[in-house]
Every structure is written in C-alpha cells, then in structure tokens.
C-alpha cells in the first residue's frame, strides 16, 4: 500500500504576469497567481453565482521557468500540476506567517498552455485550446502545448 500522495492539478487563468527572480548564485524562481472559478445557479433565485479561488504557484524547475517567462502573461489559461507545500516565514517583527503554495520542482511538475496562440507553422491553433488530450489515429500522441518538432504525427508506429 502506498504511504501517501501529494499532487495538485489546477486549470485556471493567471492574475498577473509571472514574477521571475534571480538569486546571487544564478538560480531562478518563478511565482504565479492562478485563479480558478466555479459557477452555479442559485436554487432559490435562479441567479448565476461564481466563486473564485486564488492559488500561489512557485516554479523551481528551470525549463518550466523559461516557459513561464516566454509564454505566460496575465490572463493566460494554463494547466498546472505540482505538489502542495506549506512554508513558514518570520518577519522582522517576529510575526510568523504560513504560506501554502503549489510547487513545481525539478522532475516533478507540469505546465501546459491552454490558450489559443499564434502558432505559425507549428500546428493548428486548436492544438492550444483543448482541455482534453488530442485523439490521434496512428497510435502516437503529443502534448497539447507542444512547441517542438513536427505538428503532424503521421508515422505508422504500432504501439
């Protein structure tokens, strides 16, 4: 039996441009604010209601930091997968504050762009607006945010 699982999956919109910080040792970190919303109809009034939750996302994975820096902007719709972590910070006055974040560490985390992009020759714009993986008939699949390689996977690989 597995001990435990710590995985967070969010699909939402960025509330501001990613904040990229560089440390003296050359390391980098990216911080995102991601909004997720749920909507429903009030049973009594029939009025449409909406509730938005804001999530802090921190990226320590250098390739994903590059994606955030180059491709993400305020309002971008993204899929984020990482781990939930809580950290404690003590300010100058000695006051303790706790922060809960979704953290993307090296080899543990994923970002997929879900916005329609100006794709040029990389493929159809619809490749970037899907919320489910594309169905391919040749048996091969590609990520729906894929920016490298050929946009067509027409090879006859039988697996």
Coordinates of N, CA and C in Angstrom, one line a residue:
X1 N 0.8 -1.2 0.0 CA 0.0 0.0 0.0 C 0.9 1.2 0.0
X2 N 0.6 2.2 -0.8 CA 1.3 3.5 -0.9 C 1.1 4.3 0.4
X3 N 2.2 5.0 0.8 CA 2.1 5.8 2.0 C 1.2 6.9 1.9
X4 N 1.4 7.8 0.9 CA 0.6 9.0 0.7 C 0.9 9.6 -0.7
X5 N 0.0 10.5 -1.1 CA 0.2 11.2 -2.4 C 0.0 12.7 -2.2
X6 N 0.8 13.5 -2.8 CA 0.7 14.9 -2.7 C 0.8 15.4 -4.1
X7 N -0.4 15.7 -4.7 CA -0.5 16.2 -6.1 C -1.6 17.2 -6.2
X8 N -1.3 18.3 -6.8 CA -2.3 19.3 -7.1 C -2.4 19.5 -8.6
X9 N -3.6 19.6 -9.1 CA -3.9 19.8 -10.5 C -4.8 21.0 -10.6
X10 N -4.4 22.1 -11.3 CA -5.2 23.3 -11.4 C -5.3 23.7 -12.9
X11 N -6.5 24.1 -13.3 CA -6.7 24.8 -14.6 C -7.3 26.1 -14.3
X12 N -6.6 27.2 -14.7 CA -7.1 28.5 -14.4 C -6.4 29.6 -15.2
X13 N -6.7 30.8 -14.8 CA -6.1 32.0 -15.5 C -5.2 32.7 -14.6
X14 N -4.1 33.2 -15.2 CA -3.1 34.0 -14.4 C -3.7 35.3 -14.1
X15 N -3.5 35.8 -12.8 CA -4.0 37.1 -12.4 C -3.0 38.2 -12.7
X16 N -1.8 37.9 -13.0 CA -0.7 38.8 -13.3 C 0.4 38.1 -14.1
X17 N 1.3 38.9 -14.7 CA 2.4 38.3 -15.4 C 3.3 37.5 -14.4
X18 N 3.9 36.5 -14.8 CA 4.8 35.7 -13.9 C 5.9 36.6 -13.4
X19 N 6.2 36.4 -12.1 CA 7.3 37.2 -11.5 C 8.5 36.2 -11.4
X20 N 9.6 36.6 -12.1 CA 10.9 35.8 -12.2 C 11.9 36.5 -11.3
X21 N 12.5 35.8 -10.4 CA 13.5 36.3 -9.5 C 14.8 35.5 -9.8
X22 N 15.9 36.2 -9.7 CA 17.2 35.6 -9.9 C 18.0 35.8 -8.6
X23 N 18.7 34.7 -8.1 CA 19.4 34.8 -6.9 C 20.9 35.0 -7.3
X24 N 21.7 35.4 -6.3 CA 23.1 35.7 -6.5 C 23.9 34.5 -7.0
X25 N 23.4 33.3 -6.7 CA 24.1 32.1 -7.1 C 23.7 31.7 -8.6
X26 N 22.9 32.5 -9.2 CA 22.4 32.2 -10.6 C 21.1 31.4 -10.7
X27 N 20.7 30.9 -9.5 CA 19.4 30.1 -9.5 C 18.2 31.1 -9.8
X28 N 17.1 30.5 -10.3 CA 15.9 31.3 -10.6 C 14.7 30.7 -10.0
X29 N 13.7 31.5 -9.8 CA 12.4 31.0 -9.3 C 11.3 31.8 -10.0
X30 N 10.2 31.2 -10.3 CA 9.1 31.9 -10.9 C 7.9 31.8 -10.0
X31 N 7.1 32.9 -9.8 CA 5.9 32.9 -9.0 C 4.7 33.3 -9.9
X32 N 3.7 32.6 -9.7 CA 2.4 32.8 -10.5 C 1.3 32.9 -9.5
X33 N 0.3 33.7 -9.8 CA -1.0 33.8 -9.1 C -2.1 33.3 -10.1
X34 N -2.7 32.1 -9.7 CA -3.6 31.4 -10.6 C -5.0 31.5 -10.0
X35 N -6.0 31.9 -10.8 CA -7.4 31.9 -10.4 C -8.2 30.8 -10.9
X36 N -8.9 30.0 -10.1 CA -9.8 29.0 -10.5 C -11.2 29.4 -10.1
X37 N -12.2 29.2 -10.9 CA -13.5 29.6 -10.6 C -14.5 28.5 -10.8
X38 N -15.5 28.6 -10.0 CA -16.7 27.6 -10.1 C -17.9 28.5 -10.2
X39 N -18.9 28.0 -11.1 CA -20.1 28.7 -11.2 C -21.3 27.8 -11.0
X40 N -22.4 28.3 -10.6 CA -23.6 27.6 -10.3 C -24.8 28.5 -10.3
X41 N -26.0 27.9 -10.4 CA -27.2 28.6 -10.3 C -27.8 28.5 -9.0
X42 N -28.2 29.6 -8.4 CA -28.8 29.6 -7.0 C -30.2 29.0 -7.2
X43 N -30.5 28.0 -6.3 CA -31.7 27.3 -6.4 C -32.9 28.2 -6.2
X44 N -32.8 29.1 -5.2 CA -33.9 29.9 -4.9 C -34.2 31.0 -5.9
X45 N -33.2 31.7 -6.3 CA -33.3 32.9 -7.2 C -33.1 32.6 -8.7
X46 N -32.4 31.5 -9.0 CA -32.1 31.2 -10.4 C -30.9 32.0 -10.9
X47 N -30.4 32.8 -10.0 CA -29.3 33.7 -10.3 C -28.0 32.9 -10.5
X48 N -27.2 33.3 -11.4 CA -25.9 32.7 -11.7 C -24.9 33.2 -10.6
X49 N -24.2 32.3 -9.9 CA -23.2 32.7 -8.9 C -21.9 32.2 -9.3
X50 N -20.8 32.9 -8.8 CA -19.5 32.5 -9.1 C -18.6 32.7 -7.9
X51 N -17.7 31.7 -7.7 CA -16.7 31.8 -6.6 C -15.3 31.6 -7.2
X52 N -14.4 32.5 -6.9 CA -13.0 32.4 -7.4 C -12.1 32.1 -6.3
X53 N -11.2 31.2 -6.5 CA -10.1 30.9 -5.5 C -8.8 31.3 -6.2
X54 N -7.9 31.9 -5.4 CA -6.6 32.3 -5.9 C -5.5 31.4 -5.3
X55 N -4.6 30.9 -6.1 CA -3.6 30.0 -5.8 C -2.2 30.5 -6.1
X56 N -1.3 30.3 -5.2 CA 0.1 30.7 -5.4 C 0.8 29.5 -6.0
X57 N 1.5 29.7 -7.1 CA 2.3 28.7 -7.7 C 3.7 29.1 -7.8
X58 N 4.7 28.3 -7.3 CA 6.1 28.6 -7.3 C 6.8 27.5 -8.2
X59 N 7.6 28.0 -9.1 CA 8.3 27.1 -10.0 C 9.8 27.1 -9.7
X60 N 10.4 25.9 -9.4 CA 11.9 25.8 -9.2 C 12.5 25.0 -10.4
X61 N 11.7 24.6 -11.3 CA 12.2 23.8 -12.5 C 12.6 24.8 -13.6
X62 N 13.9 24.8 -14.0 CA 14.4 25.8 -14.9 C 13.7 25.7 -16.3
X63 N 13.5 24.6 -16.9 CA 12.8 24.6 -18.2 C 11.4 25.2 -18.1
X64 N 10.7 24.9 -17.0 CA 9.3 25.5 -16.8 C 9.4 27.0 -16.5
X65 N 10.5 27.4 -15.9 CA 10.6 28.9 -15.6 C 10.8 29.6 -17.0
X66 N 11.5 28.9 -17.9 CA 11.7 29.5 -19.3 C 10.3 29.6 -20.0
X67 N 9.5 28.6 -19.8 CA 8.2 28.6 -20.4 C 7.3 29.7 -19.8
X68 N 7.4 29.8 -18.5 CA 6.6 30.9 -17.8 C 7.1 32.3 -18.3
X69 N 8.4 32.4 -18.4 CA 8.9 33.7 -18.8 C 8.6 34.1 -20.2
X70 N 8.7 33.2 -21.1 CA 8.5 33.5 -22.5 C 7.0 33.4 -23.0
X71 N 6.2 32.6 -22.4 CA 4.9 32.3 -23.0 C 3.7 32.8 -22.1
X72 N 3.9 32.9 -20.8 CA 2.7 33.2 -19.9 C 2.6 34.7 -19.7
X73 N 1.4 35.2 -19.7 CA 1.1 36.6 -19.5 C -0.2 36.6 -18.6
X74 N -0.5 37.8 -18.1 CA -1.7 38.0 -17.3 C -2.9 37.5 -18.2
X75 N -3.8 36.7 -17.6 CA -5.0 36.2 -18.3 C -4.7 34.9 -19.1
X76 N -3.5 34.4 -19.2 CA -3.2 33.2 -19.9 C -4.0 32.0 -19.1
X77 N -4.5 31.1 -19.9 CA -5.2 29.9 -19.3 C -4.1 28.8 -19.3
X78 N -3.9 28.2 -18.2 CA -2.9 27.2 -18.1 C -3.4 26.0 -17.2
X79 N -2.8 24.8 -17.5 CA -2.9 23.6 -16.7 C -1.6 23.5 -15.9
X80 N -1.7 23.4 -14.6 CA -0.5 23.3 -13.7 C -0.7 22.1 -12.8
X81 N 0.4 21.3 -12.7 CA 0.4 20.1 -11.9 C 1.7 20.2 -11.0
X82 N 1.5 20.1 -9.7 CA 2.6 20.1 -8.8 C 2.2 19.6 -7.4
X83 N 3.0 19.9 -6.4 CA 2.8 19.4 -5.1 C 2.4 20.6 -4.2
X84 N 1.6 20.3 -3.2 CA 1.2 21.4 -2.2 C 2.2 21.4 -1.1
X85 N 2.7 22.6 -0.8 CA 3.7 22.7 0.3 C 3.3 24.0 1.1
X86 N 3.5 23.9 2.4 CA 3.3 25.0 3.3 C 4.7 25.4 3.9
X87 N 5.0 26.7 3.9 CA 6.2 27.1 4.5 C 5.9 28.2 5.5
X88 N 6.9 28.4 6.4 CA 6.7 29.4 7.5 C 7.7 30.5 7.2
X89 N 7.2 31.7 7.4 CA 8.1 32.9 7.3 C 7.9 33.7 8.6
X90 N 9.1 34.1 9.1 CA 9.1 35.0 10.3 C 9.6 36.4 9.8
X91 N 8.8 37.4 10.0 CA 9.2 38.8 9.5 C 10.1 39.4 10.6
X92 N 10.5 40.7 10.3 CA 11.4 41.4 11.2 C 10.8 41.6 12.6
X93 N 9.5 41.7 12.7 CA 8.9 42.0 13.9 C 8.7 40.7 14.7
X94 N 9.1 39.5 14.1 CA 8.9 38.2 14.8 C 7.6 37.6 14.6
X95 N 6.8 38.1 13.7 CA 5.4 37.5 13.4 C 5.6 36.4 12.4
X96 N 5.0 35.2 12.8 CA 5.0 34.1 12.0 C 3.9 34.1 11.0
X97 N 4.2 33.8 9.7 CA 3.1 33.7 8.7 C 3.4 32.4 8.0
X98 N 2.3 31.7 7.6 CA 2.3 30.5 6.9 C 1.8 30.7 5.5
X99 N 2.5 30.1 4.5 CA 2.1 30.2 3.1 C 1.9 28.8 2.5
X100 N 0.8 28.6 1.9 CA 0.5 27.3 1.2 C 0.6 27.6 -0.3
X101 N 1.4 26.8 -1.0 CA 1.7 27.0 -2.4 C 1.6 25.7 -3.2
X102 N 1.4 25.8 -4.5 CA 1.6 24.6 -5.3 C 3.0 24.8 -5.9
X103 N 3.8 23.8 -5.7 CA 5.2 23.9 -6.0 C 5.6 23.0 -7.2
X104 N 6.3 23.5 -8.2 CA 6.8 22.7 -9.3 C 8.3 22.6 -9.2
X105 N 8.8 21.4 -8.8 CA 10.2 21.2 -8.6 C 10.8 20.5 -9.8
X106 N 12.1 20.4 -9.9 CA 12.7 19.7 -11.0 C 12.2 18.2 -11.0
X107 N 11.8 17.8 -12.2 CA 11.3 16.4 -12.4 C 10.0 16.2 -11.8
X108 N 9.4 17.2 -11.1 CA 8.0 17.0 -10.5 C 7.2 18.2 -10.8
X109 N 6.5 18.3 -11.9 CA 5.7 19.4 -12.2 C 5.4 19.5 -13.7
X110 N 4.4 20.2 -14.0 CA 4.0 20.3 -15.4 C 3.2 21.6 -15.6
X111 N 3.4 22.2 -16.7 CA 2.6 23.4 -17.2 C 2.2 23.1 -18.6
X112 N 1.0 23.3 -18.9 CA 0.5 23.2 -20.3 C -0.3 24.4 -20.6
X113 N 0.1 25.1 -21.7 CA -0.6 26.3 -22.2 C -1.9 25.9 -22.8
X114 N -3.0 26.5 -22.4 CA -4.3 26.1 -23.0 C -4.9 27.2 -23.8
X115 N -4.2 28.3 -23.9 CA -4.7 29.5 -24.7 C -4.4 29.2 -26.2
X116 N -5.3 29.9 -27.0 CA -5.0 30.0 -28.4 C -3.8 30.8 -28.6
X117 N -2.8 30.3 -29.4 CA -1.6 31.0 -29.6 C -1.5 31.3 -31.1
X118 N -0.6 32.3 -31.5 CA -0.2 32.5 -32.9 C 0.8 31.4 -33.1
X119 N 0.4 30.3 -33.8 CA 1.3 29.2 -33.9 C 2.2 29.1 -35.1
X120 N 1.9 30.0 -36.1 CA 2.7 30.0 -37.3 C 2.7 28.6 -37.9
X121 N 3.8 28.0 -38.1 CA 3.9 26.7 -38.8 C 3.9 25.5 -37.8
X122 N 3.7 25.8 -36.5 CA 3.8 24.7 -35.5 C 2.5 23.9 -35.4
X123 N 1.5 24.2 -36.0 CA 0.3 23.4 -36.0 C -1.0 24.3 -35.9
X124 N -2.1 23.6 -35.8 CA -3.4 24.3 -35.7 C -3.6 25.1 -34.4
X125 N -4.2 26.3 -34.5 CA -4.5 27.0 -33.2 C -5.3 26.2 -32.3
X126 N -6.1 25.2 -32.8 CA -7.0 24.4 -31.9 C -6.1 23.5 -31.0
X127 N -4.9 23.3 -31.4 CA -4.0 22.4 -30.6 C -3.8 23.1 -29.2
X128 N -4.0 24.4 -29.1 CA -3.7 25.1 -27.9 C -4.9 25.5 -27.1
X129 N -6.1 25.0 -27.5 CA -7.3 25.4 -26.8 C -8.0 24.2 -26.3
X130 N -7.4 23.0 -26.4 CA -8.1 21.8 -26.0 C -8.0 21.7 -24.5
X131 N -9.0 21.1 -23.9 CA -8.9 20.8 -22.5 C -8.8 19.3 -22.2
X132 N -8.8 18.5 -23.3 CA -8.6 17.1 -23.2 C -7.5 16.7 -24.2
X133 N -6.8 15.6 -24.0 CA -5.7 15.3 -25.0 C -6.3 15.0 -26.3
X134 N -5.5 15.4 -27.4 CA -6.0 15.1 -28.8 C -6.0 13.6 -29.0
X135 N -7.0 13.2 -29.9 CA -7.0 11.8 -30.3 C -6.3 11.7 -31.6
X136 N -5.3 10.8 -31.6 CA -4.5 10.6 -32.8 C -4.8 9.1 -33.3
X137 N -5.0 9.0 -34.6 CA -5.3 7.7 -35.2 C -4.2 6.8 -35.4
X138 N -3.0 7.3 -35.5 CA -1.8 6.5 -35.7 C -1.3 5.8 -34.5
X139 N -1.9 6.1 -33.3 CA -1.5 5.4 -32.1 C -0.4 6.3 -31.3
X140 N 0.1 7.3 -31.9 CA 1.1 8.2 -31.2 C 0.3 9.4 -30.7
X141 N 0.7 9.9 -29.6 CA 0.1 11.1 -29.1 C 1.1 12.2 -28.9
X142 N 0.7 13.4 -28.8 CA 1.6 14.5 -28.4 C 0.9 15.4 -27.4
X143 N 1.6 16.1 -26.7 CA 1.1 17.0 -25.7 C 0.4 18.2 -26.4
X144 N -0.7 18.7 -25.8 CA -1.4 19.8 -26.4 C -0.9 21.1 -25.9
X145 N 0.3 21.4 -26.1 CA 1.0 22.6 -25.7 C 2.4 22.5 -26.3
X146 N 2.5 21.4 -27.1 CA 3.8 21.0 -27.7 C 4.3 22.1 -28.6
X147 N 5.5 22.6 -28.4 CA 6.0 23.6 -29.3 C 7.2 23.2 -30.1
X148 N 7.6 21.9 -30.0 CA 8.8 21.5 -30.7 C 8.4 20.4 -31.7
X149 N 9.2 20.1 -32.7 CA 9.0 19.0 -33.6 C 7.9 19.3 -34.6
X150 N 7.6 18.3 -35.3 CA 6.6 18.3 -36.3 C 5.2 18.4 -35.7
X151 N 4.3 19.2 -36.3 CA 3.0 19.3 -35.8 C 2.2 18.0 -36.1
X152 N 2.6 17.3 -37.1 CA 1.9 16.1 -37.6 C 2.6 14.8 -37.1
X153 N 1.8 13.9 -36.5 CA 2.4 12.6 -36.1 C 1.8 11.6 -37.0
X154 N 2.1 11.5 -38.2 CA 1.5 10.6 -39.2 C 2.3 9.3 -39.4
X155 N 3.3 9.0 -38.5 CA 4.1 7.8 -38.6 C 3.2 6.6 -38.3
X156 N 3.6 5.4 -38.7 CA 2.9 4.2 -38.6 C 3.5 3.3 -37.5
X157 N 3.8 3.9 -36.3 CA 4.3 3.1 -35.2 C 3.2 2.3 -34.6
X158 N 3.4 1.0 -34.5 CA 2.2 0.2 -34.0 C 2.1 0.0 -32.5
X159 N 2.4 1.1 -31.7 CA 2.2 0.9 -30.2 C 1.4 2.1 -29.7

